[in-house]
PDB file of N, CA and C in Angstrom:
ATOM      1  N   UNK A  10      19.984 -14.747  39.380  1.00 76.00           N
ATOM      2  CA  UNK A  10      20.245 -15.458  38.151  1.00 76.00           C
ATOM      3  C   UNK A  10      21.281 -14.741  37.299  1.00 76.00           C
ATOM      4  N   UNK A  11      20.943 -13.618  37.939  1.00 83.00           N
ATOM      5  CA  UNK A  11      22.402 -12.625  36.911  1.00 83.00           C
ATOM      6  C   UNK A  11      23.280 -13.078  37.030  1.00 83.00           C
ATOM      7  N   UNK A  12      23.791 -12.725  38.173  1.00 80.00           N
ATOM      8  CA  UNK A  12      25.556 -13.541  38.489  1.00 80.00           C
ATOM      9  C   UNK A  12      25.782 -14.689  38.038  1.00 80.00           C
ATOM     10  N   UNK A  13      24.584 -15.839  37.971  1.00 82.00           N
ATOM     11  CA  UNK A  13      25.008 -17.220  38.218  1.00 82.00           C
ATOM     12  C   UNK A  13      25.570 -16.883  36.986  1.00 82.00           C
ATOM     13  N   UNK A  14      24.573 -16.141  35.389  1.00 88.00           N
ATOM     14  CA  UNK A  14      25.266 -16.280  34.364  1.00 88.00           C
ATOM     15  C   UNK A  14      26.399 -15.496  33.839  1.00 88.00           C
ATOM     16  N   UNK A  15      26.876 -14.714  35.130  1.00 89.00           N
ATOM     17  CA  UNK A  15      27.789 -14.358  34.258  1.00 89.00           C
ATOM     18  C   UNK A  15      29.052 -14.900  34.947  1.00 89.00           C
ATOM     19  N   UNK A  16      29.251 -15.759  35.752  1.00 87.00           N
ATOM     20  CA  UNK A  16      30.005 -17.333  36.196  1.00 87.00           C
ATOM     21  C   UNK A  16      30.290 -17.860  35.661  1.00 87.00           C
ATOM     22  N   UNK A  17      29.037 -17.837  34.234  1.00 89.00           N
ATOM     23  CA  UNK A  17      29.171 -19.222  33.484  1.00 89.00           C
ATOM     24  C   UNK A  17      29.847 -18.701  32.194  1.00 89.00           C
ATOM     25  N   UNK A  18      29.609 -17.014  31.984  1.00 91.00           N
ATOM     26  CA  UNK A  18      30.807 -16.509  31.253  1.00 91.00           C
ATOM     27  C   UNK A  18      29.527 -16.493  30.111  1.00 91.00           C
ATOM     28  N   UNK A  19      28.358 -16.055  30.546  1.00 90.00           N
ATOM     29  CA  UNK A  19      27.239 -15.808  29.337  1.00 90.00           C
ATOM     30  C   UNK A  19      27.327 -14.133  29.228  1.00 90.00           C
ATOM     31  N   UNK A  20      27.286 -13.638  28.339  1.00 92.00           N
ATOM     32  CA  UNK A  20      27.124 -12.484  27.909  1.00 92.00           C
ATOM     33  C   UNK A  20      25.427 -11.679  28.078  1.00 92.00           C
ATOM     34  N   UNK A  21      25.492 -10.883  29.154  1.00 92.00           N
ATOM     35  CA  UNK A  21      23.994 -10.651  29.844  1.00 92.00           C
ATOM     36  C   UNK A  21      23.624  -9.382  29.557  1.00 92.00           C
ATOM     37  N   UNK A  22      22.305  -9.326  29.191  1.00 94.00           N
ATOM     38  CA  UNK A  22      21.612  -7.803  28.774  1.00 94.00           C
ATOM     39  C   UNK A  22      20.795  -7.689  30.078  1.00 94.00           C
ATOM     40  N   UNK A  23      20.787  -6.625  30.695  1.00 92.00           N
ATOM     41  CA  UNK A  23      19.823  -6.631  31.915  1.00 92.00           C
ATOM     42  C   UNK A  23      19.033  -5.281  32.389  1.00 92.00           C
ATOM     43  N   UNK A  24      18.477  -5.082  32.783  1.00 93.00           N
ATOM     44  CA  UNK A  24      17.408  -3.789  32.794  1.00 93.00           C
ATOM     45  C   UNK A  24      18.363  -2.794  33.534  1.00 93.00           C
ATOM     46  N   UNK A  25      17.792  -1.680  32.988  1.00 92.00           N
ATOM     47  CA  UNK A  25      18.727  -0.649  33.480  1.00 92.00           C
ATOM     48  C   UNK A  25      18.084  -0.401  35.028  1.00 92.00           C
ATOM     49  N   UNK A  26      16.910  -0.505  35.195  1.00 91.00           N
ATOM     50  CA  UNK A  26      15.905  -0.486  36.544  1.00 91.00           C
ATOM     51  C   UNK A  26      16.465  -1.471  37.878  1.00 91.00           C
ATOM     52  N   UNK A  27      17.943  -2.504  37.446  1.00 86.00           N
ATOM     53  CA  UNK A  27      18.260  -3.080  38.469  1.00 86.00           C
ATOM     54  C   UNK A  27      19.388  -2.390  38.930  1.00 86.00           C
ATOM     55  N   UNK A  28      19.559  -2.398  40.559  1.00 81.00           N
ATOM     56  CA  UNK A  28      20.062  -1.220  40.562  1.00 81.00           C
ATOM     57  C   UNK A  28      21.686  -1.949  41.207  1.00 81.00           C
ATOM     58  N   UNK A  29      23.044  -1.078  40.812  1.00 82.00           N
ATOM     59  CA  UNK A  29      24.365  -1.513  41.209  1.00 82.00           C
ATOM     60  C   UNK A  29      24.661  -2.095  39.524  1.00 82.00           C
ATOM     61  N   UNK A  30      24.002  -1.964  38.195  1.00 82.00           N
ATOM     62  CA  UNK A  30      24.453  -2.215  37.193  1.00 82.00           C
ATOM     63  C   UNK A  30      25.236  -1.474  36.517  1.00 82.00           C
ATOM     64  N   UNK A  31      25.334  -0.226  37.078  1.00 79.00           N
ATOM     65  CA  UNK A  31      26.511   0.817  36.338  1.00 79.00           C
ATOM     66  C   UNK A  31      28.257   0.030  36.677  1.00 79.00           C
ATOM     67  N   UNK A  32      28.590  -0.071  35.363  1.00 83.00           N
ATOM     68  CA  UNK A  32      30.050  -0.415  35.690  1.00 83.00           C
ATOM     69  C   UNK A  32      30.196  -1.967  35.643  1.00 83.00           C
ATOM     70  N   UNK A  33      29.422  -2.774  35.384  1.00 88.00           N
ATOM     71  CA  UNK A  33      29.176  -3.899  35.177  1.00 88.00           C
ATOM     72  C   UNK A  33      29.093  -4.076  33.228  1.00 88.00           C
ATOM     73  N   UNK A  34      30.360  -5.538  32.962  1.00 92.00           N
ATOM     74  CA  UNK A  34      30.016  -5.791  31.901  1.00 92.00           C
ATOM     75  C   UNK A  34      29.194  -6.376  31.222  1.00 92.00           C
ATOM     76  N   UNK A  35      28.003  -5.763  31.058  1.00 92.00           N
ATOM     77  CA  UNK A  35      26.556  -6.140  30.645  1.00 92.00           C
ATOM     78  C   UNK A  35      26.103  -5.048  29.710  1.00 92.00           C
ATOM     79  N   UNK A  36      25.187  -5.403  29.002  1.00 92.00           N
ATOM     80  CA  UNK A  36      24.457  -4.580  28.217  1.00 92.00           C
ATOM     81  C   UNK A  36      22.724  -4.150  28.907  1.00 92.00           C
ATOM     82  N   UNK A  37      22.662  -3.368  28.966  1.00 93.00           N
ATOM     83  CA  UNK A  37      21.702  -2.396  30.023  1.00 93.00           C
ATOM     84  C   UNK A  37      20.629  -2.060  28.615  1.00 93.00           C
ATOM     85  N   UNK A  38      19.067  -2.134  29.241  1.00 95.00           N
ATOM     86  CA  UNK A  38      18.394  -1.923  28.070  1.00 95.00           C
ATOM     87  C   UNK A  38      16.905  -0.930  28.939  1.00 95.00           C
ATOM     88  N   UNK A  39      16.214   0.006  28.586  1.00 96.00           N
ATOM     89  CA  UNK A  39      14.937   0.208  29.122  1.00 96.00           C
ATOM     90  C   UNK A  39      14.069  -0.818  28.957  1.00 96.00           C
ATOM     91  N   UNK A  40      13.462  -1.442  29.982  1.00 95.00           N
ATOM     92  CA  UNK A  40      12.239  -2.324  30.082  1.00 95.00           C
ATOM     93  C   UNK A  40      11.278  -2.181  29.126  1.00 95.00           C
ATOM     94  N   UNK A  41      11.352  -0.836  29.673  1.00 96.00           N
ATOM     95  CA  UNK A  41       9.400  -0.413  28.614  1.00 96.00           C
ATOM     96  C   UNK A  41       9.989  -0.857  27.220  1.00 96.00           C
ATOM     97  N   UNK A  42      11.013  -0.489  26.281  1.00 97.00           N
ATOM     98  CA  UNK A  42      11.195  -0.099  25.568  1.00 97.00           C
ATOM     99  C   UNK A  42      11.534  -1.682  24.651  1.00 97.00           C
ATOM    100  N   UNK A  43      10.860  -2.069  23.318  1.00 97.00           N
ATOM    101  CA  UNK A  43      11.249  -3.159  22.985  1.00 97.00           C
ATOM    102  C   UNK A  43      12.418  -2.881  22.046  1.00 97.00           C
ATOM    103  N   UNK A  44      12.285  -1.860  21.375  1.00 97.00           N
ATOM    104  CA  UNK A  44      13.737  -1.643  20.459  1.00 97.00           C
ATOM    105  C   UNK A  44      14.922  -1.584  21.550  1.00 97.00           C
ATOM    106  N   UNK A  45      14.972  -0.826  22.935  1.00 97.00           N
ATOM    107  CA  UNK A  45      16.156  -0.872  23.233  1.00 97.00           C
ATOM    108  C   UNK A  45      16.157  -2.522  24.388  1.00 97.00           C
ATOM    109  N   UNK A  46      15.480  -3.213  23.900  1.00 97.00           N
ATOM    110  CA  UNK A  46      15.646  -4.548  24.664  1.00 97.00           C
ATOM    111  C   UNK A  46      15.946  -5.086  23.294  1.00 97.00           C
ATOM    112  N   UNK A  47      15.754  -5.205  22.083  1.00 97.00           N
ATOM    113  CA  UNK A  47      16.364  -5.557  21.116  1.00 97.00           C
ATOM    114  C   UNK A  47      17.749  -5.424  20.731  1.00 97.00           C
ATOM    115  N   UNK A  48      17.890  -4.118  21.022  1.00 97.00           N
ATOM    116  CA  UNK A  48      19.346  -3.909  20.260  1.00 97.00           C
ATOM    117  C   UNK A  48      20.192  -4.137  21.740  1.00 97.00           C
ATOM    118  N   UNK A  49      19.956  -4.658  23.257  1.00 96.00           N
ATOM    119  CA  UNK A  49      20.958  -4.912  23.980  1.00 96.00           C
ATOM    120  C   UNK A  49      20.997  -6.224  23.797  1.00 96.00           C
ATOM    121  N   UNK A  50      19.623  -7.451  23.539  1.00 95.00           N
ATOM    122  CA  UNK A  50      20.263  -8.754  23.023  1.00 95.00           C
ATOM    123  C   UNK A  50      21.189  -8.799  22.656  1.00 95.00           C
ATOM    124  N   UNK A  51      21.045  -8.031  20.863  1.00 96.00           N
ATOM    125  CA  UNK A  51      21.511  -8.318  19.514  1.00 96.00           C
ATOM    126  C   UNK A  51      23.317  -7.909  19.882  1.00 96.00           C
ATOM    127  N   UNK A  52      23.244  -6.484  21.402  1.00 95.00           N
ATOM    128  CA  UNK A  52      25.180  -6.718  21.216  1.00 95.00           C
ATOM    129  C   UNK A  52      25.399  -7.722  22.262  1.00 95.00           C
ATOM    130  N   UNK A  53      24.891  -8.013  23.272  1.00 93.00           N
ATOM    131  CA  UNK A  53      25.282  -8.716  23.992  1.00 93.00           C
ATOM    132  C   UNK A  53      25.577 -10.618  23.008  1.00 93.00           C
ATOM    133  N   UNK A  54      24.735 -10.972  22.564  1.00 92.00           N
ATOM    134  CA  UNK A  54      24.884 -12.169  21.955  1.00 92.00           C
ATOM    135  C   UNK A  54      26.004 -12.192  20.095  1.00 92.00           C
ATOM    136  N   UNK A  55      26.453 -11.142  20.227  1.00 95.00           N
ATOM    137  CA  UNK A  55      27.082 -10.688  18.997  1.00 95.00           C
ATOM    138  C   UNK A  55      28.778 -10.163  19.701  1.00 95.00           C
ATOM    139  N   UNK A  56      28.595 -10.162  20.988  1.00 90.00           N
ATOM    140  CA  UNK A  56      29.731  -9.964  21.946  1.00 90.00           C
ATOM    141  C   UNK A  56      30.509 -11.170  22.556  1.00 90.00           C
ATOM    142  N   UNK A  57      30.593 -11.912  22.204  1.00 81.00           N
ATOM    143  CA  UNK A  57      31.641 -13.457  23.027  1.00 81.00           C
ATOM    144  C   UNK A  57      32.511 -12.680  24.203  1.00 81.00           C
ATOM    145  N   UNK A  58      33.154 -11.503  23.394  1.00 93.00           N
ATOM    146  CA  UNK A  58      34.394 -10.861  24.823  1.00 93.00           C
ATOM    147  C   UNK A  58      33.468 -10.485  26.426  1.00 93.00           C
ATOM    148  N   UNK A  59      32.063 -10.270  26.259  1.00 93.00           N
ATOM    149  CA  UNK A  59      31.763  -9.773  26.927  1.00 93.00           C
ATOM    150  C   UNK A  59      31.283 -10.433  28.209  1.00 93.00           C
ATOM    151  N   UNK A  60      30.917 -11.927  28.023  1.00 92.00           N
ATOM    152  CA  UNK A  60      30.981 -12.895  28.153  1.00 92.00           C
ATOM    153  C   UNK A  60      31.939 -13.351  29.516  1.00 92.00           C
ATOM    154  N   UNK A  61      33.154 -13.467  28.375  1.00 93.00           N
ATOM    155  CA  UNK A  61      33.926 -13.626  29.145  1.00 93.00           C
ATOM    156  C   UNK A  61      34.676 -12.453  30.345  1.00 93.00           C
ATOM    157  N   UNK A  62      34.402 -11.447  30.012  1.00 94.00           N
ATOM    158  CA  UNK A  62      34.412 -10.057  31.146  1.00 94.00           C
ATOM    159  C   UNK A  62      33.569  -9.982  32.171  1.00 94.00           C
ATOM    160  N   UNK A  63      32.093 -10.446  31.791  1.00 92.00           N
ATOM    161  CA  UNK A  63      31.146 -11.077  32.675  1.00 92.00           C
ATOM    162  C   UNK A  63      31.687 -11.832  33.825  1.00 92.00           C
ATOM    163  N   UNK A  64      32.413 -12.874  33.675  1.00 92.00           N
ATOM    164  CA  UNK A  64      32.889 -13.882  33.948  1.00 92.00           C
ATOM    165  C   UNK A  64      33.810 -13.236  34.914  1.00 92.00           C
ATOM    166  N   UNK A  65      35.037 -12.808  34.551  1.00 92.00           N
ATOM    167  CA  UNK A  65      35.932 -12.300  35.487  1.00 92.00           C
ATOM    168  C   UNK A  65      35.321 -11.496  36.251  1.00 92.00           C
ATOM    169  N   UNK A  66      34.388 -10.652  35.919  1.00 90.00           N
ATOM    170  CA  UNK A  66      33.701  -9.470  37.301  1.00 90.00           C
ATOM    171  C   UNK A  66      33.188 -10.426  38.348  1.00 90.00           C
ATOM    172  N   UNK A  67      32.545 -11.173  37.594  1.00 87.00           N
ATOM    173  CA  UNK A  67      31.562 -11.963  38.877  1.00 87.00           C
ATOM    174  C   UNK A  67      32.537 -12.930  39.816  1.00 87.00           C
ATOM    175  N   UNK A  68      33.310 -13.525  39.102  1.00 86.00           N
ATOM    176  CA  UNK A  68      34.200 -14.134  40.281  1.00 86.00           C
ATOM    177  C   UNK A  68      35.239 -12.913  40.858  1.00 86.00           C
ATOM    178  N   UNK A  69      35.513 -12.252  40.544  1.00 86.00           N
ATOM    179  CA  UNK A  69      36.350 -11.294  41.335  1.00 86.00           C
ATOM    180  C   UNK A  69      36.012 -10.081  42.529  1.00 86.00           C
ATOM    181  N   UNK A  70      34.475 -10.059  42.183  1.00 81.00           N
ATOM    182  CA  UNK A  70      33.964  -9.130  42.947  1.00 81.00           C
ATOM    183  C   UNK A  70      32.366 -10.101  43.899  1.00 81.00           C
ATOM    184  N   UNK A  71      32.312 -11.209  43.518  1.00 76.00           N
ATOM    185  CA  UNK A  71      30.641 -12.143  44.259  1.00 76.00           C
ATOM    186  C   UNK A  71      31.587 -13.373  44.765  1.00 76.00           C
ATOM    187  N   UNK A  72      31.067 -13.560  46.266  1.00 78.00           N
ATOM    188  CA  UNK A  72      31.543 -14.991  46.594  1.00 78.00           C
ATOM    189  C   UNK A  72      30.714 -16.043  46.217  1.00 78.00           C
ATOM    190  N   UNK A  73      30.419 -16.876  45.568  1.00 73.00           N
ATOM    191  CA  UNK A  73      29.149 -17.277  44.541  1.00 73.00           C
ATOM    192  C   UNK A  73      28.255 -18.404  45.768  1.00 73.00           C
ATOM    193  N   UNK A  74      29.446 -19.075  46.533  1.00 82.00           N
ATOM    194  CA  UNK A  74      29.181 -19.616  47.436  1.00 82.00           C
ATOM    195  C   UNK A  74      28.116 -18.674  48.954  1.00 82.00           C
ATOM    196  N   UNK A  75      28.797 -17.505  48.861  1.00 83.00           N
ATOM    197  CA  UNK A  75      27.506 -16.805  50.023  1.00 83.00           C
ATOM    198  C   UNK A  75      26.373 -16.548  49.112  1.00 83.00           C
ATOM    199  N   UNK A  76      26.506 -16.221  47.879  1.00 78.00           N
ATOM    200  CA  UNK A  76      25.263 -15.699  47.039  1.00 78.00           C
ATOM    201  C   UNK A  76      24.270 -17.297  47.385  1.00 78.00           C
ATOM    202  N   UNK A  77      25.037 -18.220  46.884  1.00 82.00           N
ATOM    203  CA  UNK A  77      23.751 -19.256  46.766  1.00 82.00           C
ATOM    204  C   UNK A  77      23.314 -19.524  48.381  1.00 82.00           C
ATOM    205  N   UNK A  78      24.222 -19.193  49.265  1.00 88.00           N
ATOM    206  CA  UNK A  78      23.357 -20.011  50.976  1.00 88.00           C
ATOM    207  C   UNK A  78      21.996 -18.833  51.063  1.00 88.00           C
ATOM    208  N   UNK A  79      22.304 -17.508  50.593  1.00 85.00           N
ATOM    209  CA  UNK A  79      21.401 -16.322  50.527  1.00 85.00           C
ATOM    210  C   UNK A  79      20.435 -16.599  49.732  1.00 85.00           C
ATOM    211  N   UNK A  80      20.742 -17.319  48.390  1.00 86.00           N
ATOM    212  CA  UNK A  80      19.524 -17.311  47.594  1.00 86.00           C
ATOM    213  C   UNK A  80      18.598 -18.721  48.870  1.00 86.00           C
ATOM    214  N   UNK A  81      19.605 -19.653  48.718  1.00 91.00           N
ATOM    215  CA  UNK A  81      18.879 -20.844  49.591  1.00 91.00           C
ATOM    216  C   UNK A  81      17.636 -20.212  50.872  1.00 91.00           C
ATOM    217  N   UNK A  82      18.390 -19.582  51.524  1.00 90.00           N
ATOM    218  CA  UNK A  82      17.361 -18.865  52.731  1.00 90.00           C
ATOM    219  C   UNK A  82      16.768 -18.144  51.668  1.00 90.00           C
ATOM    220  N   UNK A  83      16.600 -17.515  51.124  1.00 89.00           N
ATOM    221  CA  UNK A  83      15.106 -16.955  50.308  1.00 89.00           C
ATOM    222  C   UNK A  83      14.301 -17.856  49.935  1.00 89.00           C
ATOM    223  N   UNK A  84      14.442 -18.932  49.490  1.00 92.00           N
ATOM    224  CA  UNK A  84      13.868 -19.817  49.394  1.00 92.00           C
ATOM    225  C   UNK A  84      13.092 -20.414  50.062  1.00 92.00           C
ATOM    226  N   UNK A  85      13.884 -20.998  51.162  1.00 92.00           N
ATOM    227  CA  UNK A  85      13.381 -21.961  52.401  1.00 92.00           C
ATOM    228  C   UNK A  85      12.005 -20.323  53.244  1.00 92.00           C
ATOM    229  N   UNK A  86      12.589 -18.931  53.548  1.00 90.00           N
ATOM    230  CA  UNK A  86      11.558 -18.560  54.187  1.00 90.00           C
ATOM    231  C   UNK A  86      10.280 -18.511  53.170  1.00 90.00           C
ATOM    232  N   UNK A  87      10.400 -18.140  52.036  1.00 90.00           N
ATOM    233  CA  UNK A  87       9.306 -17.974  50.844  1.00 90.00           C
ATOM    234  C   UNK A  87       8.807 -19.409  51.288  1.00 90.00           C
ATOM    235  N   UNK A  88       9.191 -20.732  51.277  1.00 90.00           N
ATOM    236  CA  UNK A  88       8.204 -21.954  51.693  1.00 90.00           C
ATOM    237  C   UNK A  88       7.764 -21.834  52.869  1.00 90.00           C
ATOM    238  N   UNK A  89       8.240 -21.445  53.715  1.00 88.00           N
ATOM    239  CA  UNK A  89       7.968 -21.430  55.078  1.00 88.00           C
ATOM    240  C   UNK A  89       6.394 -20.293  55.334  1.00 88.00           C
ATOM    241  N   UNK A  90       6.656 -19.332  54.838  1.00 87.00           N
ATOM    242  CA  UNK A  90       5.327 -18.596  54.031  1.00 87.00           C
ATOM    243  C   UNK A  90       4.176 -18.997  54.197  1.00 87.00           C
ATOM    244  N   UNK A  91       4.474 -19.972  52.714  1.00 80.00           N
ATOM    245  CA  UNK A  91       3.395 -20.807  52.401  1.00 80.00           C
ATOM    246  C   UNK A  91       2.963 -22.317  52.696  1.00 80.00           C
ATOM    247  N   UNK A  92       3.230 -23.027  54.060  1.00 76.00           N
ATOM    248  CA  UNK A  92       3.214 -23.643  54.479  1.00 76.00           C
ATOM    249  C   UNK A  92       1.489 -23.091  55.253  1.00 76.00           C
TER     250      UNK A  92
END
């Protein structure tokens, strides 16, 4: 869901616990922590540029098209599962 939004050129705060987020234009916050999940909202949604930097990483570096056939097969085996 990360990538999709930052495709869409949304400005994303995301846990520092996911890992390959160093160097990515996002705002990184500790989980546990609600002040520092507060104050990465408050720059990320107070950031428009970032947004759009979002935007250029993800199309320049994700083929969005292999991401979704990948998400698709996660999907289909997770049903297949529970069948």
């Amino acid at each position: 869901a990360m990538f999709e939004a930052m495709v869409t050129g949304l400005p994303c705060a995301v846990s520092d616990r996911i890992p390959d987020v160093a160097g990515m234009p996002v705002t990184t916050f500790d989980p546990e922590s609600v002040d520092e999940i507060a104050a990465s909202l408050r720059i990320a949604l107070a950031s428009p540029n970032l947004g759009v930097k979002a935007r250029e990483y993800a199309i320049a570096r994700h083929d969005l098209r292999r991401t979704m056939a990948e998400e698709i097969e996660v999907v289909r085996a997770v049903a297949e599962t529970n069948r």
